[in-house]
Short mmCIF file of N, CA and C in Angstrom, two decimals:
data_model
loop_
_atom_site.label_atom_id
_atom_site.label_comp_id
_atom_site.label_asym_id
_atom_site.label_seq_id
_atom_site.Cartn_x
_atom_site.Cartn_y
_atom_site.Cartn_z
N MET K 58 224.97 -142.91 142.78
CA MET K 58 224.20 -141.76 143.22
C MET K 58 224.72 -140.51 142.51
N ILE K 59 223.81 -139.67 142.09
CA ILE K 59 224.18 -138.46 141.34
C ILE K 59 224.73 -137.39 142.28
N PHE K 60 224.01 -137.10 143.37
CA PHE K 60 224.38 -136.05 144.30
C PHE K 60 224.83 -136.66 145.63
N LYS K 61 225.56 -135.88 146.41
CA LYS K 61 225.99 -136.34 147.74
C LYS K 61 224.79 -136.57 148.64
N ALA K 62 223.81 -135.64 148.57
CA ALA K 62 222.60 -135.76 149.39
C ALA K 62 221.51 -134.86 148.79
N VAL K 63 220.28 -135.12 149.20
CA VAL K 63 219.13 -134.32 148.78
C VAL K 63 218.46 -133.79 150.03
N ARG K 64 218.33 -132.47 150.11
CA ARG K 64 217.70 -131.82 151.26
C ARG K 64 216.45 -131.07 150.79
N ASP K 65 215.67 -130.66 151.75
CA ASP K 65 214.53 -129.80 151.47
C ASP K 65 214.74 -128.52 152.25
N GLY K 66 215.40 -127.55 151.63
CA GLY K 66 215.69 -126.29 152.28
C GLY K 66 217.17 -126.08 152.50
N ARG K 67 217.50 -124.85 152.82
CA ARG K 67 218.90 -124.45 153.02
C ARG K 67 219.27 -124.52 154.50
N PRO K 68 220.41 -125.13 154.84
CA PRO K 68 220.83 -125.15 156.24
C PRO K 68 221.63 -123.92 156.62
N TYR K 69 222.04 -123.14 155.65
CA TYR K 69 222.89 -121.97 155.88
C TYR K 69 222.04 -120.70 155.96
N PRO K 70 222.56 -119.66 156.60
CA PRO K 70 221.81 -118.41 156.71
C PRO K 70 221.66 -117.72 155.35
N GLU K 71 220.66 -116.88 155.24
CA GLU K 71 220.40 -116.11 154.01
C GLU K 71 221.61 -115.25 153.69
N HIS K 72 222.06 -115.29 152.45
CA HIS K 72 223.25 -114.52 152.06
C HIS K 72 222.89 -113.19 151.41
N GLY K 73 221.71 -113.07 150.82
CA GLY K 73 221.25 -111.80 150.28
C GLY K 73 221.90 -111.36 148.97
N LEU K 74 222.58 -112.25 148.27
CA LEU K 74 223.22 -111.86 147.00
C LEU K 74 222.18 -111.64 145.91
N THR K 75 222.39 -110.61 145.12
CA THR K 75 221.54 -110.35 143.96
C THR K 75 222.09 -111.14 142.77
N LEU K 76 221.31 -111.21 141.68
CA LEU K 76 221.80 -111.88 140.47
C LEU K 76 223.06 -111.20 139.94
N LYS K 77 223.13 -109.89 140.06
CA LYS K 77 224.32 -109.17 139.61
C LYS K 77 225.54 -109.58 140.44
N GLN K 78 225.37 -109.69 141.74
CA GLN K 78 226.48 -110.10 142.61
C GLN K 78 226.91 -111.54 142.32
N TRP K 79 225.94 -112.41 142.06
CA TRP K 79 226.28 -113.78 141.67
C TRP K 79 227.09 -113.78 140.39
N SER K 80 226.72 -112.93 139.45
CA SER K 80 227.39 -112.92 138.14
C SER K 80 228.86 -112.49 138.25
N GLU K 81 229.22 -111.86 139.35
CA GLU K 81 230.61 -111.42 139.54
C GLU K 81 231.50 -112.54 140.08
N ILE K 82 230.90 -113.66 140.50
CA ILE K 82 231.67 -114.82 140.98
C ILE K 82 232.04 -115.67 139.77
N PRO K 83 233.33 -115.88 139.52
CA PRO K 83 233.72 -116.67 138.35
C PRO K 83 233.32 -118.14 138.52
N PRO K 84 232.77 -118.75 137.47
CA PRO K 84 232.41 -120.17 137.57
C PRO K 84 233.64 -121.06 137.67
N ARG K 85 233.46 -122.17 138.34
CA ARG K 85 234.54 -123.16 138.46
C ARG K 85 233.92 -124.56 138.41
N PRO K 86 234.71 -125.56 138.05
CA PRO K 86 234.16 -126.92 138.00
C PRO K 86 233.83 -127.45 139.39
N VAL K 87 232.70 -128.15 139.47
CA VAL K 87 232.26 -128.77 140.71
C VAL K 87 231.76 -130.17 140.37
N ARG K 88 232.20 -131.16 141.12
CA ARG K 88 231.73 -132.53 140.89
C ARG K 88 230.30 -132.68 141.39
N LEU K 89 229.46 -133.34 140.61
CA LEU K 89 228.06 -133.54 140.98
C LEU K 89 227.95 -134.34 142.28
N ASP K 90 228.83 -135.31 142.48
CA ASP K 90 228.73 -136.14 143.68
C ASP K 90 229.19 -135.44 144.96
N GLN K 91 229.61 -134.17 144.85
CA GLN K 91 229.96 -133.37 146.02
C GLN K 91 228.83 -132.41 146.40
N LEU K 92 227.81 -132.32 145.55
CA LEU K 92 226.72 -131.36 145.76
C LEU K 92 225.60 -131.93 146.63
N ILE K 93 225.07 -131.07 147.49
CA ILE K 93 223.88 -131.37 148.26
C ILE K 93 222.79 -130.44 147.74
N THR K 94 221.70 -131.00 147.27
CA THR K 94 220.64 -130.16 146.72
C THR K 94 219.84 -129.52 147.86
N THR K 95 219.25 -128.36 147.58
CA THR K 95 218.40 -127.70 148.57
C THR K 95 216.93 -127.77 148.16
N LYS K 96 216.66 -128.53 147.10
CA LYS K 96 215.28 -128.75 146.64
C LYS K 96 215.07 -130.25 146.43
N ARG K 97 213.95 -130.74 146.90
CA ARG K 97 213.65 -132.16 146.76
C ARG K 97 212.89 -132.46 145.47
N GLU K 98 212.28 -131.44 144.87
CA GLU K 98 211.45 -131.68 143.69
C GLU K 98 211.93 -130.82 142.53
N LEU K 99 211.67 -131.30 141.34
CA LEU K 99 212.09 -130.63 140.12
C LEU K 99 210.91 -130.60 139.16
N ALA K 100 210.69 -129.46 138.53
CA ALA K 100 209.64 -129.35 137.52
C ALA K 100 210.17 -129.95 136.22
N LEU K 101 209.53 -130.99 135.75
CA LEU K 101 209.98 -131.68 134.55
C LEU K 101 210.03 -130.76 133.34
N ASP K 102 209.10 -129.81 133.26
CA ASP K 102 209.11 -128.89 132.12
C ASP K 102 210.38 -128.03 132.09
N LYS K 103 210.92 -127.69 133.25
CA LYS K 103 212.18 -126.93 133.29
C LYS K 103 213.35 -127.78 132.84
N LEU K 104 213.34 -129.05 133.23
CA LEU K 104 214.42 -129.94 132.84
C LEU K 104 214.47 -130.13 131.33
N LEU K 105 213.32 -130.23 130.71
CA LEU K 105 213.25 -130.53 129.29
C LEU K 105 213.26 -129.29 128.40
N ALA K 106 213.10 -128.11 128.97
CA ALA K 106 213.02 -126.88 128.18
C ALA K 106 214.37 -126.56 127.54
N GLU K 107 214.35 -126.25 126.26
CA GLU K 107 215.58 -125.89 125.56
C GLU K 107 216.11 -124.53 126.00
N ASP K 108 215.22 -123.62 126.39
CA ASP K 108 215.63 -122.27 126.77
C ASP K 108 215.56 -122.07 128.28
N SER K 109 215.88 -123.11 129.05
CA SER K 109 215.70 -123.04 130.50
C SER K 109 216.57 -122.00 131.17
N THR K 110 217.65 -121.56 130.54
CA THR K 110 218.51 -120.54 131.14
C THR K 110 218.32 -119.18 130.50
N PHE K 111 217.30 -119.03 129.66
CA PHE K 111 217.10 -117.79 128.93
C PHE K 111 216.95 -116.59 129.85
N TYR K 112 216.22 -116.75 130.95
CA TYR K 112 215.97 -115.62 131.85
C TYR K 112 216.84 -115.64 133.09
N GLY K 113 217.74 -116.59 133.20
CA GLY K 113 218.57 -116.69 134.39
C GLY K 113 220.04 -116.78 134.07
N ASP K 114 220.80 -117.13 135.07
CA ASP K 114 222.24 -117.29 134.94
C ASP K 114 222.53 -118.58 134.17
N LEU K 115 223.57 -118.58 133.38
CA LEU K 115 223.97 -119.78 132.65
C LEU K 115 224.59 -120.82 133.58
N PHE K 116 225.06 -120.39 134.75
CA PHE K 116 225.75 -121.28 135.67
C PHE K 116 224.94 -121.48 136.94
N PRO K 117 224.92 -122.70 137.46
CA PRO K 117 224.24 -122.94 138.74
C PRO K 117 224.91 -122.16 139.87
N HIS K 118 224.16 -121.93 140.93
CA HIS K 118 224.66 -121.23 142.11
C HIS K 118 224.84 -122.24 143.24
N VAL K 119 226.04 -122.26 143.81
CA VAL K 119 226.39 -123.18 144.88
C VAL K 119 226.90 -122.36 146.06
N VAL K 120 226.47 -122.73 147.26
CA VAL K 120 226.95 -122.09 148.49
C VAL K 120 227.80 -123.09 149.24
N GLN K 121 229.05 -122.70 149.52
CA GLN K 121 229.93 -123.55 150.32
C GLN K 121 229.80 -123.09 151.76
N TRP K 122 229.30 -123.99 152.60
CA TRP K 122 229.05 -123.64 154.00
C TRP K 122 229.43 -124.83 154.89
N GLU K 123 230.25 -124.56 155.88
CA GLU K 123 230.73 -125.58 156.84
C GLU K 123 231.29 -126.80 156.12
N GLY K 124 232.05 -126.55 155.04
CA GLY K 124 232.73 -127.62 154.34
C GLY K 124 231.91 -128.39 153.33
N SER K 125 230.64 -128.05 153.16
CA SER K 125 229.78 -128.74 152.21
C SER K 125 229.35 -127.79 151.09
N LEU K 126 229.04 -128.35 149.94
CA LEU K 126 228.60 -127.58 148.78
C LEU K 126 227.11 -127.78 148.57
N TYR K 127 226.34 -126.69 148.68
CA TYR K 127 224.89 -126.75 148.55
C TYR K 127 224.45 -126.13 147.23
N LEU K 128 223.75 -126.89 146.42
CA LEU K 128 223.25 -126.43 145.13
C LEU K 128 221.97 -125.63 145.38
N GLU K 129 222.11 -124.30 145.34
CA GLU K 129 220.99 -123.42 145.64
C GLU K 129 220.10 -123.18 144.43
N ASP K 130 220.71 -123.03 143.27
CA ASP K 130 219.96 -122.75 142.05
C ASP K 130 220.64 -123.49 140.90
N GLY K 131 219.84 -124.13 140.05
CA GLY K 131 220.40 -124.83 138.90
C GLY K 131 220.26 -126.34 138.98
N LEU K 132 219.31 -126.81 139.77
CA LEU K 132 219.11 -128.25 139.89
C LEU K 132 218.83 -128.89 138.54
N HIS K 133 218.01 -128.23 137.71
CA HIS K 133 217.69 -128.81 136.40
C HIS K 133 218.93 -128.89 135.51
N ARG K 134 219.84 -127.91 135.62
CA ARG K 134 221.08 -127.95 134.83
C ARG K 134 221.99 -129.09 135.30
N ALA K 135 222.07 -129.26 136.61
CA ALA K 135 222.92 -130.32 137.17
C ALA K 135 222.37 -131.70 136.80
N LEU K 136 221.06 -131.87 136.88
CA LEU K 136 220.46 -133.15 136.52
C LEU K 136 220.61 -133.43 135.03
N ARG K 137 220.46 -132.40 134.21
CA ARG K 137 220.67 -132.56 132.77
C ARG K 137 222.11 -133.02 132.49
N ALA K 138 223.08 -132.45 133.20
CA ALA K 138 224.48 -132.87 133.04
C ALA K 138 224.65 -134.33 133.43
N ALA K 139 224.00 -134.75 134.51
CA ALA K 139 224.09 -136.14 134.94
C ALA K 139 223.48 -137.08 133.90
N LEU K 140 222.36 -136.67 133.32
CA LEU K 140 221.72 -137.49 132.28
C LEU K 140 222.59 -137.61 131.04
N GLN K 141 223.47 -136.64 130.83
CA GLN K 141 224.42 -136.67 129.71
C GLN K 141 225.71 -137.39 130.12
N GLN K 142 225.68 -138.03 131.28
CA GLN K 142 226.79 -138.81 131.84
C GLN K 142 228.03 -137.97 132.12
N ARG K 143 227.81 -136.69 132.43
CA ARG K 143 228.91 -135.84 132.88
C ARG K 143 229.02 -135.96 134.39
N THR K 144 230.21 -135.86 134.92
CA THR K 144 230.42 -135.99 136.36
C THR K 144 230.61 -134.66 137.07
N SER K 145 230.72 -133.57 136.29
CA SER K 145 230.90 -132.26 136.90
C SER K 145 230.20 -131.19 136.07
N ILE K 146 230.02 -130.05 136.70
CA ILE K 146 229.43 -128.88 136.04
C ILE K 146 230.26 -127.66 136.43
N HIS K 147 230.13 -126.60 135.67
CA HIS K 147 230.71 -125.32 136.06
C HIS K 147 229.64 -124.54 136.82
N ALA K 148 229.99 -124.05 137.99
CA ALA K 148 229.04 -123.33 138.84
C ALA K 148 229.72 -122.16 139.51
N ARG K 149 228.92 -121.19 139.91
CA ARG K 149 229.41 -120.06 140.70
C ARG K 149 229.32 -120.49 142.16
N VAL K 150 230.44 -120.46 142.87
CA VAL K 150 230.48 -120.96 144.26
C VAL K 150 230.72 -119.79 145.21
N LEU K 151 229.77 -119.57 146.10
CA LEU K 151 229.88 -118.54 147.13
C LEU K 151 230.45 -119.17 148.39
N GLN K 152 231.53 -118.60 148.90
CA GLN K 152 232.11 -119.06 150.16
C GLN K 152 231.38 -118.34 151.30
N ALA K 153 230.51 -119.04 152.00
CA ALA K 153 229.73 -118.41 153.08
C ALA K 153 230.32 -118.70 154.44
#
């Protein structure tokens, strides 16, 4: 299994961070098998796009809440890493 679990939606309260605030969190390695996704579906065009991070953050956004790691943004990056047989990614992790 690639991820710990797949959810549809966030179980944690809204954090209200802006992209600028996210960018101030230093990225750190996170194992894919520890992540719980907050989206059940992925747009294939985003997964295959070469410039998929052109308008966004280079690192996925993860929220640590009640001891679990929730992948809030960057599902296509995490899946691409798994397809490349990598077991971890660098992500910005918010301690909520």
